mmCIF file of C-alpha atoms in Angstrom:
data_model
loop_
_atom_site.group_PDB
_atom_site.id
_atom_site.type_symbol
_atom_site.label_atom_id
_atom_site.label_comp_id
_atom_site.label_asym_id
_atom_site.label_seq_id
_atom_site.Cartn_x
_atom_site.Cartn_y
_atom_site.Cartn_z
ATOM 1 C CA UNK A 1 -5.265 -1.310 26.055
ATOM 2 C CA UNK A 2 -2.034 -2.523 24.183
ATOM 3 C CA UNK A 3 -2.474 -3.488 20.351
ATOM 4 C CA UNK A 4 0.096 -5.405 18.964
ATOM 5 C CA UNK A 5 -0.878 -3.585 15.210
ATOM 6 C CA UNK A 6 -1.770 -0.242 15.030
ATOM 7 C CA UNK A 7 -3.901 1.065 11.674
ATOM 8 C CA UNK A 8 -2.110 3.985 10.514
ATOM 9 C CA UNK A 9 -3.711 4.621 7.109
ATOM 10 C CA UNK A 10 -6.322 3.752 4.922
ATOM 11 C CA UNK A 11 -6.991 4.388 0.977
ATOM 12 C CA UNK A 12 -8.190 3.227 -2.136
ATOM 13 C CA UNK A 13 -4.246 2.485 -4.229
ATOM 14 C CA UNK A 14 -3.306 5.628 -6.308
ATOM 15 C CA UNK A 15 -3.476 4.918 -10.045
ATOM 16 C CA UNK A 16 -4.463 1.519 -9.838
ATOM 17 C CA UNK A 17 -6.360 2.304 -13.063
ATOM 18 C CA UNK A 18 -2.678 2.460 -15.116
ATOM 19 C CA UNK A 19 -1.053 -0.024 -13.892
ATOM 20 C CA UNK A 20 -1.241 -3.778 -13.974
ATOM 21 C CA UNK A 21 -3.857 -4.649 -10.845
ATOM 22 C CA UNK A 22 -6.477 -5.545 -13.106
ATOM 23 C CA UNK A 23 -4.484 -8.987 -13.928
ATOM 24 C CA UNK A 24 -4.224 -9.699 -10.294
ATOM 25 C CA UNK A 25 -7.453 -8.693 -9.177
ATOM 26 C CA UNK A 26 -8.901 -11.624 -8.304
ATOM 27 C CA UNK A 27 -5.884 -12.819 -6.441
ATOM 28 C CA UNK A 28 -6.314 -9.910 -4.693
ATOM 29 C CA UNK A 29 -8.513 -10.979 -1.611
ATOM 30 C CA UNK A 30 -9.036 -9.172 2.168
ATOM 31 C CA UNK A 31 -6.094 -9.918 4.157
ATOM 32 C CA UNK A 32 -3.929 -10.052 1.361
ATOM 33 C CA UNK A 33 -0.549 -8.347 2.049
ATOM 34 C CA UNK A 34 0.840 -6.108 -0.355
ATOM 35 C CA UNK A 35 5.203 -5.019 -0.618
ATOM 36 C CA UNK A 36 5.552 -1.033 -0.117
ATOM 37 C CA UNK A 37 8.476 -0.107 -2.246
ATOM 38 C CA UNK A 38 10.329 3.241 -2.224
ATOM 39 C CA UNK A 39 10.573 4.845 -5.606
ATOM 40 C CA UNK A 40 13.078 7.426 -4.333
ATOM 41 C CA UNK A 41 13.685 8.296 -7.795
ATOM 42 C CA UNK A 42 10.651 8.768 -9.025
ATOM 43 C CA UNK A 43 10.358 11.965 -11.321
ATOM 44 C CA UNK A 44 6.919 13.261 -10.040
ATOM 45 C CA UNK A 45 7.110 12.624 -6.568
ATOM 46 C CA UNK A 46 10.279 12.137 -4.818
ATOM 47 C CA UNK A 47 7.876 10.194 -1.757
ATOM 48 C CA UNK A 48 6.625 7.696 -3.857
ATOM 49 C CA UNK A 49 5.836 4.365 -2.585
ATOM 50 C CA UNK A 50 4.362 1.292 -4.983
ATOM 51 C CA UNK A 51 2.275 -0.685 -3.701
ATOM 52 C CA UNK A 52 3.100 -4.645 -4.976
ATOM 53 C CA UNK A 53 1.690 -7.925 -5.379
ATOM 54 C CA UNK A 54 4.308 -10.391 -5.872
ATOM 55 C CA UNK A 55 5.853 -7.850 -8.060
ATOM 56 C CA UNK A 56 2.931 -7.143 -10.016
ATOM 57 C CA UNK A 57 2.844 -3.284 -9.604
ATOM 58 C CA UNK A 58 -0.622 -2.129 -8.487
ATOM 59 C CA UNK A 59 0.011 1.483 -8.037
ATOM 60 C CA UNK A 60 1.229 3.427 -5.175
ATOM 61 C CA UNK A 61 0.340 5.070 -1.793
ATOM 62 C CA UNK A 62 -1.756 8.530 -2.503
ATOM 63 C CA UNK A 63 0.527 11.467 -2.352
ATOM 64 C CA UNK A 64 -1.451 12.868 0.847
ATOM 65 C CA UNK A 65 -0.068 9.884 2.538
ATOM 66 C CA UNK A 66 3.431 8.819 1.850
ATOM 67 C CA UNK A 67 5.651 11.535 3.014
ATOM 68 C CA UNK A 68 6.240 9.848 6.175
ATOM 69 C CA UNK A 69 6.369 6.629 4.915
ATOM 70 C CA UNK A 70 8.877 6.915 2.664
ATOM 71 C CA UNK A 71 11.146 8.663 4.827
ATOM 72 C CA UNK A 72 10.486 5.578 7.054
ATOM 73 C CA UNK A 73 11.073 2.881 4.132
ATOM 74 C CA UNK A 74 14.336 5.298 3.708
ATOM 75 C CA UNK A 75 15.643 5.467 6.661
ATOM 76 C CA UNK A 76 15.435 1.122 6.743
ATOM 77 C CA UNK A 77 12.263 0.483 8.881
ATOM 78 C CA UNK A 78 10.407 -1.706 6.427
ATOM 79 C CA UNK A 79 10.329 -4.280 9.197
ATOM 80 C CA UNK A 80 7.233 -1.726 10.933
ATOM 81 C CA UNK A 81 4.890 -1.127 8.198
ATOM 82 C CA UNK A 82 2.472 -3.930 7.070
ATOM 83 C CA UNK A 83 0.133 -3.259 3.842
ATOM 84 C CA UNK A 84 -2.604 -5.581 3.817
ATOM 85 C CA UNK A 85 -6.478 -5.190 1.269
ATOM 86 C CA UNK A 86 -9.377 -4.422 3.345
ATOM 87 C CA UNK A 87 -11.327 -4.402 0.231
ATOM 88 C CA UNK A 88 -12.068 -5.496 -3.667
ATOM 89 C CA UNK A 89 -14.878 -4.266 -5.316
ATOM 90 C CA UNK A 90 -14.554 -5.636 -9.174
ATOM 91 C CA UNK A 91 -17.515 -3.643 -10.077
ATOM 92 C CA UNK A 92 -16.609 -0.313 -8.681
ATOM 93 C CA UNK A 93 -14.454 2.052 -10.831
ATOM 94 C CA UNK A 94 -11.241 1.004 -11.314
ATOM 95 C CA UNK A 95 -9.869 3.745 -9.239
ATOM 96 C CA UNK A 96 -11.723 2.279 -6.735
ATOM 97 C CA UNK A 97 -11.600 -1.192 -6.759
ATOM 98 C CA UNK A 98 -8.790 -2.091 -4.661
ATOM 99 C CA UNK A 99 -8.884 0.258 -0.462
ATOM 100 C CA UNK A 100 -5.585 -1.074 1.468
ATOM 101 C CA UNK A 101 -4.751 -0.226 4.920
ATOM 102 C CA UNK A 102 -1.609 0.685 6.717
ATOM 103 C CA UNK A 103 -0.476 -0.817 9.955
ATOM 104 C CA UNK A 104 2.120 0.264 12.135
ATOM 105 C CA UNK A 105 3.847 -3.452 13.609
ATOM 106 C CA UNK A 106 5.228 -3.819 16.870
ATOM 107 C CA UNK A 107 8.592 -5.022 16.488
ATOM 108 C CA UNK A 108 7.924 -7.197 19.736
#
């Protein structure tokens, strides 16, 4: 059967703990979509994608993950990959409060 939007991912946001989510969190509701934004320059990890709200930084895509992503964001196919919440939990950890999921978009 043909699906329009593929899931290609799914994670709680890296480091949401040290950055500023916590002042958007309850802004922050399922269905929500969230910018992926290359941070090609990054000093730790030359894949690193942040993961915004209306340029509130939230934190980024776990390193396990964004290899291929970023070389997709790279290479200009931003128009693909859709970033929405599938979850907010504001009394689990804060590492944990915030699980996104990745969709792959037909450009149809």
């Amino acid at each position: 059967m043909y699906e329009p939007t593929k899931q290609i991912d799914q994670f709680p946001i890296a480091g949401f703990q040290y950055r500023d989510g916590a002042d958007v969190l309850d802004k922050l509701e399922v269905g929500t979509k969230l910018d992926l934004v290359p941070e090609f320059d990054n000093p730790y990890d030359p894949n690193a994608v942040a993961i915004k709200y209306k340029g509130v930084h939230l934190g980024y895509v776990p390193r396990a993950s964004n290899a291929l992503l970023a070389q997709m964001l790279f290479f200009g196919h931003t128009d693909v990959v859709r970033c929405k919440v599938v979850k907010r939990d504001k009394k689990a950890a804060p590492r944990e409060q915030v699980r996104v999921k990745l969709y792959l978009k037909d450009k149809r």
